[in-house]
CSV table of C-alpha atoms in Angstrom, one decimal:
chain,number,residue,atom,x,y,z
A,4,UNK,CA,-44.2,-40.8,-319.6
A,5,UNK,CA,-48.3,-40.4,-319.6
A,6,UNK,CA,-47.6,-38.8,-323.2
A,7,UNK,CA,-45.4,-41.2,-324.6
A,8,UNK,CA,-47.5,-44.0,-323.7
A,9,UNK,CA,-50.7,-42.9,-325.2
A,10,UNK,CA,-48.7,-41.9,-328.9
A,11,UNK,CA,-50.1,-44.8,-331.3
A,12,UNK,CA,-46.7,-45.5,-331.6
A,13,UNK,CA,-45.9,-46.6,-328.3
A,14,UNK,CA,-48.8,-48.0,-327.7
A,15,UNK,CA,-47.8,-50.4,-330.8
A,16,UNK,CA,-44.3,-51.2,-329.2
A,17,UNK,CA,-45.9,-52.0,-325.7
A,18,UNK,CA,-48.3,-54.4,-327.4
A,19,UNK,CA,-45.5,-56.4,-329.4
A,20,UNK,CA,-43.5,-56.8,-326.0
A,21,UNK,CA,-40.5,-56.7,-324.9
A,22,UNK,CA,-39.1,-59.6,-327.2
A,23,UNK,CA,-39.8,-57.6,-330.8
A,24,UNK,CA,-38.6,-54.0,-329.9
A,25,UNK,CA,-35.9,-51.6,-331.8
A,26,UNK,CA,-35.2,-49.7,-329.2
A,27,UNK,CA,-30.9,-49.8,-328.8
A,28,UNK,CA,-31.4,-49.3,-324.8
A,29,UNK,CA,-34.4,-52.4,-324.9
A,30,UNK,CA,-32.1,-54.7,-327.2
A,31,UNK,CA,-29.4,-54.2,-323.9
A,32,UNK,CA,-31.8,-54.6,-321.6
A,33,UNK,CA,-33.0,-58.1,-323.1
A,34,UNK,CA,-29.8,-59.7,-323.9
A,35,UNK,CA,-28.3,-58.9,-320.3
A,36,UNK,CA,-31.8,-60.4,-319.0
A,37,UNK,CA,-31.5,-63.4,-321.1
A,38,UNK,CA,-27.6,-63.9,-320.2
A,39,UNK,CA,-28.4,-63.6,-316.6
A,40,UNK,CA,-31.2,-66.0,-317.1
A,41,UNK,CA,-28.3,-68.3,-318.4
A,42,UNK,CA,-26.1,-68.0,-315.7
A,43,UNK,CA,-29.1,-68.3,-312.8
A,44,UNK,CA,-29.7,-72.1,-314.8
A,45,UNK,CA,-25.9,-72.9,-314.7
A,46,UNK,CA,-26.3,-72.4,-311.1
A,47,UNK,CA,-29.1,-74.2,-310.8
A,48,UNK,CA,-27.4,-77.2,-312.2
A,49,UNK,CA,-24.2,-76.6,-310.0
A,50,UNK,CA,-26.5,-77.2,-307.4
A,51,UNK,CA,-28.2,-80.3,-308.7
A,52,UNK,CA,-24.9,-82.8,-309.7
A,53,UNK,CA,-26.6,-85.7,-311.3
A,54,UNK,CA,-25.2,-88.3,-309.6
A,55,UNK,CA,-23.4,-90.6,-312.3
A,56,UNK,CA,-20.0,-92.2,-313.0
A,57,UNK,CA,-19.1,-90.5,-316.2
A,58,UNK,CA,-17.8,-86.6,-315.4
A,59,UNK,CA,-19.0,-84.1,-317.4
A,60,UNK,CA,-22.8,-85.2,-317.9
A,61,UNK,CA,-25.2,-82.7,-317.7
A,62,UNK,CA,-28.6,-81.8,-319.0
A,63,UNK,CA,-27.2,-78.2,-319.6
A,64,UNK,CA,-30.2,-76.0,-319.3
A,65,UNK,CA,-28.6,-72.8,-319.8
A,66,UNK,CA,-28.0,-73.8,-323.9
A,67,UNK,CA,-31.9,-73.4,-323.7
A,68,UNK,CA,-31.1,-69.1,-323.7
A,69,UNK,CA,-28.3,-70.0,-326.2
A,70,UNK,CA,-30.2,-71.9,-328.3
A,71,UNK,CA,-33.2,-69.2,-328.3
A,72,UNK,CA,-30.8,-66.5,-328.5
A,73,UNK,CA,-28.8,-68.0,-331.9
A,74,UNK,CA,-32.5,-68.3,-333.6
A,75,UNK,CA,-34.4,-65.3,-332.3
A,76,UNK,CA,-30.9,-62.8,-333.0
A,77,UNK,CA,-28.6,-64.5,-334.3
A,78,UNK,CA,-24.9,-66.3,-333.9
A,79,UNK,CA,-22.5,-62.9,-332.9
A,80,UNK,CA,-25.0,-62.4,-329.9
A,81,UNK,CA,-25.3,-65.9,-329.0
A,82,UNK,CA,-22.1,-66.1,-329.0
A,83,UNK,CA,-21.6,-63.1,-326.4
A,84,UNK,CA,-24.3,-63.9,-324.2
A,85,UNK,CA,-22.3,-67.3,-323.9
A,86,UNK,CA,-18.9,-66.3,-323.5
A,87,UNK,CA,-20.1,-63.5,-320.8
A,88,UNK,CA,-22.0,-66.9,-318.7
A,89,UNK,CA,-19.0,-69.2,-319.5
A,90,UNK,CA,-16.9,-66.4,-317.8
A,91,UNK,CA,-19.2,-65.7,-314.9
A,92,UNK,CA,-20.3,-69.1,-314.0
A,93,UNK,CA,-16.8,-69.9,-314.1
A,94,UNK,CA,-15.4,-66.8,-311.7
A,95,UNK,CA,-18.4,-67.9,-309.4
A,96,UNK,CA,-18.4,-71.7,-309.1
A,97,UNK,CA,-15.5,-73.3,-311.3
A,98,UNK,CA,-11.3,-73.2,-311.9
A,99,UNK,CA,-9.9,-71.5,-314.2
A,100,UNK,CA,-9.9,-74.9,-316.0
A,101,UNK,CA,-13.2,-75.9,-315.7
A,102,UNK,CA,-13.6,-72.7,-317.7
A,103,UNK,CA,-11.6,-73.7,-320.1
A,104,UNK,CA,-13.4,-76.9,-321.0
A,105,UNK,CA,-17.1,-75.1,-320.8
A,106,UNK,CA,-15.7,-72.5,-323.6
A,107,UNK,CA,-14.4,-74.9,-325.7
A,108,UNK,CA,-18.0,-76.8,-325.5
A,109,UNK,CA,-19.7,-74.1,-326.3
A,110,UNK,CA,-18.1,-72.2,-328.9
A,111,UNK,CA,-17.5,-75.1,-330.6
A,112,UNK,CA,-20.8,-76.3,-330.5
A,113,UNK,CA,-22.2,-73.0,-330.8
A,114,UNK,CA,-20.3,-72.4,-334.0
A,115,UNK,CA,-21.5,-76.2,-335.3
A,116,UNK,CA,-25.0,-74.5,-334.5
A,117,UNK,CA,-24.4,-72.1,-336.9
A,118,UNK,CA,-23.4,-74.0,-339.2
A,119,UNK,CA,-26.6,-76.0,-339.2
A,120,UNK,CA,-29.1,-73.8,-339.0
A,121,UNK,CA,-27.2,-72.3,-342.1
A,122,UNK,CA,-28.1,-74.9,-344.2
A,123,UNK,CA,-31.6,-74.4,-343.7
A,124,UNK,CA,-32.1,-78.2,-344.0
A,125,UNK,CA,-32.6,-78.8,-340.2
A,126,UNK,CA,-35.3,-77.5,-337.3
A,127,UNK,CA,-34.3,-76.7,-333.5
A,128,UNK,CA,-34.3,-79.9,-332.8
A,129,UNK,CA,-32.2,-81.4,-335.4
A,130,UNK,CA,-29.9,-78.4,-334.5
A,131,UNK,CA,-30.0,-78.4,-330.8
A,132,UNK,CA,-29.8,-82.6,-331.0
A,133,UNK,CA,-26.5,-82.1,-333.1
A,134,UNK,CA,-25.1,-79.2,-330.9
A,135,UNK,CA,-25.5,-80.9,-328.0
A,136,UNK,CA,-23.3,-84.1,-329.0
A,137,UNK,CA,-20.8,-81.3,-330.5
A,138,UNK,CA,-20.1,-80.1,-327.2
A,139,UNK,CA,-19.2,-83.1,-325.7
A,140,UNK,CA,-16.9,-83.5,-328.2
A,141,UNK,CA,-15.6,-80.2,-328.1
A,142,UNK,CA,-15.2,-80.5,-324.4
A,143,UNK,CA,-13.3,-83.7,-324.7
A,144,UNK,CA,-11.1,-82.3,-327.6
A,145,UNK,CA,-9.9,-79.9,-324.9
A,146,UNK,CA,-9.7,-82.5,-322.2
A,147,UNK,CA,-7.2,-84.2,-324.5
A,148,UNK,CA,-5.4,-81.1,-325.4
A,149,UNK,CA,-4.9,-80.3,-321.6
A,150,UNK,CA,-4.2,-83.9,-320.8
A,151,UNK,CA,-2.2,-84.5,-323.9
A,152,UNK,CA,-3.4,-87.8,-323.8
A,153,UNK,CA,-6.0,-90.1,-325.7
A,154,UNK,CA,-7.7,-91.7,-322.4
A,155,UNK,CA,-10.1,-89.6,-322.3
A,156,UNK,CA,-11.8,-90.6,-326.0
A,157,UNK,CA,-13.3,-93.6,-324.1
A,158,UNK,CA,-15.6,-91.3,-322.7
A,159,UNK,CA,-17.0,-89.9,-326.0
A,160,UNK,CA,-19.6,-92.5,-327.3
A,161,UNK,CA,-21.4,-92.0,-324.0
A,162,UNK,CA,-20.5,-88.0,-323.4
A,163,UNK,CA,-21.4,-87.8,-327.7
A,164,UNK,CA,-24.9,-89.7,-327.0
A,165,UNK,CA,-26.3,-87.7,-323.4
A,166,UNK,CA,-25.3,-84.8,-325.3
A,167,UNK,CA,-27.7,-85.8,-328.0
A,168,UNK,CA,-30.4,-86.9,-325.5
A,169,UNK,CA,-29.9,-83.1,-323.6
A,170,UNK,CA,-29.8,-81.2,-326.8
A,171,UNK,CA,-33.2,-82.9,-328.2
A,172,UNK,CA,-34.6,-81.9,-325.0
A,173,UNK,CA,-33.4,-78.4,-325.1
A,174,UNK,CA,-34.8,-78.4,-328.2
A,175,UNK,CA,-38.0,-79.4,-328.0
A,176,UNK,CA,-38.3,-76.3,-325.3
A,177,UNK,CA,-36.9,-74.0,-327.4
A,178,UNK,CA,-39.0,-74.7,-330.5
A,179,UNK,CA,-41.7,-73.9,-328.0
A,180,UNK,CA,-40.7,-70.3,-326.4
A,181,UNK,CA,-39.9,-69.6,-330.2
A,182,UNK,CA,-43.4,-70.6,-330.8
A,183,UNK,CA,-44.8,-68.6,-328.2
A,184,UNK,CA,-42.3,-65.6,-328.4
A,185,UNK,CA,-43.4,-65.4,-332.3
A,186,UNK,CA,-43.2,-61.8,-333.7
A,187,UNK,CA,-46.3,-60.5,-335.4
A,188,UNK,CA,-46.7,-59.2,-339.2
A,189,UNK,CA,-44.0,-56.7,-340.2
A,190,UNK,CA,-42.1,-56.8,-337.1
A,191,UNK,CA,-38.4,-56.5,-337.1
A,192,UNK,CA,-36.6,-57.9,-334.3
A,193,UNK,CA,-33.5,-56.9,-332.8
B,11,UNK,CA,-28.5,-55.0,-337.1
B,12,UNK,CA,-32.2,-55.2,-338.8
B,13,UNK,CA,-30.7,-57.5,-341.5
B,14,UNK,CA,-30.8,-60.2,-338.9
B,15,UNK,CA,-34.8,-60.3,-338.6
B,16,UNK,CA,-36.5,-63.7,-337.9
B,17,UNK,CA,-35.9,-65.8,-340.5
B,18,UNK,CA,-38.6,-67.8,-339.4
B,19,UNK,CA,-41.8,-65.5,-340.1
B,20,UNK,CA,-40.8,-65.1,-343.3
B,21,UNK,CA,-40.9,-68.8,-344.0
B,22,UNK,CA,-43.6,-69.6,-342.0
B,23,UNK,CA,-45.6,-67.6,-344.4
B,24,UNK,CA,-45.0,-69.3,-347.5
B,25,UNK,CA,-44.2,-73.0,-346.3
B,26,UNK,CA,-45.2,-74.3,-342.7
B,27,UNK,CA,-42.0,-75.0,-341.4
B,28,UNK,CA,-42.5,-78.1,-339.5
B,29,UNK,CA,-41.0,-79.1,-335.6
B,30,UNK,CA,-39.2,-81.8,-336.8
B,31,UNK,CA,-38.1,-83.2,-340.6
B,32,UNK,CA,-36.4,-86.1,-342.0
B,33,UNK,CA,-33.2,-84.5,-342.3
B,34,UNK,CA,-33.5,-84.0,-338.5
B,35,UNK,CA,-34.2,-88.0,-337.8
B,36,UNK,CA,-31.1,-88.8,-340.2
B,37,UNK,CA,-28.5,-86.4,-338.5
B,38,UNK,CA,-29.7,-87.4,-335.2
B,39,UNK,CA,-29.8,-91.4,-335.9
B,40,UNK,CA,-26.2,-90.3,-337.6
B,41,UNK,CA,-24.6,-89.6,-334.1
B,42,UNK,CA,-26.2,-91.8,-332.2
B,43,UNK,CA,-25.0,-95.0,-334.6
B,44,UNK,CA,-22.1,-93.8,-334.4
B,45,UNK,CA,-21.3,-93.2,-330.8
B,46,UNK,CA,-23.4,-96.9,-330.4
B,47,UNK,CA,-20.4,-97.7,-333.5
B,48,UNK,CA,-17.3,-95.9,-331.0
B,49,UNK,CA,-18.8,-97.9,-327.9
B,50,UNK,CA,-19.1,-101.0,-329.2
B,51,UNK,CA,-15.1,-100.6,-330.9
B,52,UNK,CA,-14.2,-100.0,-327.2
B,53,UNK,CA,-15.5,-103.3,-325.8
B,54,UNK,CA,-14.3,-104.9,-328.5
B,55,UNK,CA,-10.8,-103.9,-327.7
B,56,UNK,CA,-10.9,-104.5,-323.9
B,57,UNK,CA,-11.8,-108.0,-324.7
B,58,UNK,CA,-8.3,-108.6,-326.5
B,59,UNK,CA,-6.6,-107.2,-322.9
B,60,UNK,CA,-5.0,-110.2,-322.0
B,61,UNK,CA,-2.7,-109.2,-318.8
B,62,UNK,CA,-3.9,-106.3,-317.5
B,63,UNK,CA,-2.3,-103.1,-315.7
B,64,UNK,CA,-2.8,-100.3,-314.4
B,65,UNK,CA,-1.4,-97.5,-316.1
B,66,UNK,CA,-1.3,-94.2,-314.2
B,67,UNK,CA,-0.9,-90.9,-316.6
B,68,UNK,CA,-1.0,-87.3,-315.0
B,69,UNK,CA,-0.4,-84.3,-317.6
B,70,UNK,CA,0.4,-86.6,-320.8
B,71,UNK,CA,3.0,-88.1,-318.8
B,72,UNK,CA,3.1,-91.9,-317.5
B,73,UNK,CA,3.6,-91.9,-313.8
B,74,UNK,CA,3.6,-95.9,-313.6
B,75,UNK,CA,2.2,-99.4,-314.9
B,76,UNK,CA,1.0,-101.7,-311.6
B,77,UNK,CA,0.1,-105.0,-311.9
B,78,UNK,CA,-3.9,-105.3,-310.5
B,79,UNK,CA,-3.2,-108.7,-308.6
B,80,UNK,CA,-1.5,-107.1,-305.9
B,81,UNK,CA,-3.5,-105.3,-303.8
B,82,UNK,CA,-2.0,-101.8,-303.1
B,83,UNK,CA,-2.7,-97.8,-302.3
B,84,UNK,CA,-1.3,-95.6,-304.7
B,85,UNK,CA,-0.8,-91.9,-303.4
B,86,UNK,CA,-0.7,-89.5,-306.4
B,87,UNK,CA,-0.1,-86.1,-305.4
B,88,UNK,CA,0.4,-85.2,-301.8
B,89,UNK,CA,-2.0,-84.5,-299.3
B,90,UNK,CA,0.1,-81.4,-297.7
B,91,UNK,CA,0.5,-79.6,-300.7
B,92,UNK,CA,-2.9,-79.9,-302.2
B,93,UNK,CA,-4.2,-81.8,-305.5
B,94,UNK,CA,-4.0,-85.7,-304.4
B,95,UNK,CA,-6.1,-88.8,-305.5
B,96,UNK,CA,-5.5,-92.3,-303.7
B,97,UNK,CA,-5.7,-94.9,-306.0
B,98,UNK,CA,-6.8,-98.6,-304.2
B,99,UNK,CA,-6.2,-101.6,-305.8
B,100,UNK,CA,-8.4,-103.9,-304.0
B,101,UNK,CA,-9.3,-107.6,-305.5
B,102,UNK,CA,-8.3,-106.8,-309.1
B,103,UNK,CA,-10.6,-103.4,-308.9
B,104,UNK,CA,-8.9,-100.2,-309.0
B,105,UNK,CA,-11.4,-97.1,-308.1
B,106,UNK,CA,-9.8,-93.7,-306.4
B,107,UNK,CA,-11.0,-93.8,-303.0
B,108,UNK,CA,-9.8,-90.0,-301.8
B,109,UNK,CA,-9.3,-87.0,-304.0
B,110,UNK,CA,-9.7,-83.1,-302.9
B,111,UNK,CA,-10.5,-82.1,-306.7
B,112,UNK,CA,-13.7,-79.9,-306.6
B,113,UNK,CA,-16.1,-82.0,-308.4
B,114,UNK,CA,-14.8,-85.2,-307.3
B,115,UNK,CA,-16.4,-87.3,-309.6
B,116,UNK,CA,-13.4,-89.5,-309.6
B,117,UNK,CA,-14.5,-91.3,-306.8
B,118,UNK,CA,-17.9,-91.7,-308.1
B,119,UNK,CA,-16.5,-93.7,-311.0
B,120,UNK,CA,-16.9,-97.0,-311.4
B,121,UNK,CA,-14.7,-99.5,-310.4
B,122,UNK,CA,-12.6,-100.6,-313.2
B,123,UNK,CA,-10.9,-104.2,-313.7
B,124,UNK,CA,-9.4,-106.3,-316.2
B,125,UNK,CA,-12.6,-105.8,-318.8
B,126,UNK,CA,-11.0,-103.1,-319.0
B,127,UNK,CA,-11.9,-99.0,-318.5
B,128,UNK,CA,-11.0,-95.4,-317.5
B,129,UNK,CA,-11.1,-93.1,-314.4
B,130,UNK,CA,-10.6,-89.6,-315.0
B,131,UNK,CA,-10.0,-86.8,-312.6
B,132,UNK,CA,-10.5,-83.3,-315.6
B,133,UNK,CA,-9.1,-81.0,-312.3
B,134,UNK,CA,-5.8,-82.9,-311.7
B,135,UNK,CA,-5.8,-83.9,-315.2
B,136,UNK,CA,-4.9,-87.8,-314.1
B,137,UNK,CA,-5.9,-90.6,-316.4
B,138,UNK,CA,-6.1,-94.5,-314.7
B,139,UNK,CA,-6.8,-96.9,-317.8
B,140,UNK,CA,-6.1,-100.5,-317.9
B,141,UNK,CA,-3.7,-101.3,-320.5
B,142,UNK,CA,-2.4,-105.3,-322.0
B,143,UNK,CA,0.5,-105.6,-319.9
B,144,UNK,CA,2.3,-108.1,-322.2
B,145,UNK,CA,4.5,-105.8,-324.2
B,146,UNK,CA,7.1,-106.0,-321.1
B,147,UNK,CA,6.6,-102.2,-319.8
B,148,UNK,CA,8.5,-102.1,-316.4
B,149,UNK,CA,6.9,-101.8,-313.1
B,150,UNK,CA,7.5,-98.2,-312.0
B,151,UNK,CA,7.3,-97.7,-308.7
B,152,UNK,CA,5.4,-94.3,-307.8
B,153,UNK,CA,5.7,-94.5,-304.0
């Protein structure tokens, strides 16, 4: 350990941080940080209902680790790290349908994201704004697939519009980890 | 998996890319105007209720219409075997005054009347809406 450490080498990878490594058993280690870090904010907000008379509001802090995660590396593990907290916070705290709604939310917003950011046209917040008014409506289109009724739309402008409000503020936070979690020169990430 | 480096330090090296741009402003303006846009069509079409009911849905499928000048309690579900909402019908308000759904946020709604509005339960999957009465849709009786 006292060798590897002092190698120039190592020495380079300890400076860079945890956040810019190649290291296989590192990139593990981060990602199962960062979707634990997920699910402890979906608890979080499990534990803090806001108190309103729409269902389904939220500010959804945990899309702060997705949204990082889809920048920083990218939409197939952004994509894991959500399905793996959709399906724990879920086991934990929810029904099996509550589950069902918070998956189609995020993948379809998640995959909207993508989409987005694709086009190279829009920053986090744009992005984030956009994603978080997607998965209202992805949340509602599988309300009124379950429900098999078209009630529930009257929900949308206001679900479609705190969605927006949440994603801006997720990400506004993001652009500032990304900021902060910048790699250096010549650094590959994950 | 290095082909998915930061996109962003290569760009950041040859043009600043900035927090937020004008494409941003319109996408976000977009959604908004139109979810003001969706809102707005709503009121506009509770205004043309002119008798209003109550119509009860559960699972895509219409449990009853009531009218909302009688006052009555409507049971949905039963309390032995689980999964109930009580519906009240108070004073031409309906709100859900009981429910054992986890998240209850039925009964946290707001009271809806004859402007018109929804009360949703996502866990039992039970819509109440007020509907214009006048196309002659039969009282059910759900009791």
């Amino acid at each position: 350990m006292q060798k590897k450490l002092s190698s120039p080498e190592n020495t380079a990878r300890t400076e860079r941080g945890l956040f810019h490594t190649d290291s296989p058993a590192a990139k593990i280690a981060l990602l199962g940080l960062l979707t634990a870090l997920a699910i402890v904010m979906g608890y979080v907000e499990y534990r803090i209902p806001l108190p309103l008379p729409v269902p389904g509001i939220k500010i959804g802090l945990c899309n702060i680790v997705i949204v990082f995660v889809l920048y920083r590396f990218g939409v197939l593990r952004a994509l894991l790290v959500s399905l793996i907290r959709v399906a724990v916070v879920g086991l934990l705290f929810g029904t099996p349908i509550s589950m069902l709604y918070a998956a189609g939310g995020a993948v379809f917003s998640l995959f909207c994201m993508y989409l987005l950011k694709k086009t190279g046209r829009f920053s986090v917040i744009g992005t984030s704004g956009a994603g978080g008014a997607l998965h209202s409506l992805g949340q509602i289109l599988v309300a009124a697939l379950l429900m098999g009724g078209t009630g529930i739309f009257r929900y949308l402008p206001i679900l479609l519009f705190a969605g927006e409000c949440c994603g801006i503020l997720i990400g506004l936070v993001v652009t500032i980890v990304l900021r902060r979690l910048k790699p250096r020169r010549n650094e590959s990430v994950i | 998996m290095t082909r998915s480096s930061v996109p962003e330090e290569k760009e950041s090296k040859s043009r600043r890319k900035s927090t937020f741009r004008r494409a941003d402003l319109w996408l976000l303006l977009g959604i908004g105007l139109f979810s003001v846009l969706l809102f707005g069509f709503f009121l506009w079409k509770d205004t043309r209720i002119r008798e209003p009911m109550l119509e009860i849905t559960q699972d895509g499928q219409v449990l009853g219409v009531f009218p909302l000048t009688e006052d009555r309690d409507i049971l949905i579900g039963s309390r032995e075997s689980g999964n109930y909402n009580l519906c009240r019908i108070e004073g031409g308000k309906v709100r859900i005054v009981e429910a054992d759904c986890p998240d209850r946020s039925c009964t946290r709604s707001l009271a809806i009347d004859r402007r018109g509005g929804t009360i949703i339960c996502l866990p039992h999957r039970l819509v109440l809406r007020i509907k214009d009465g006048t196309g002659g849709i039969p009282d059910a009786v759900a009791e």
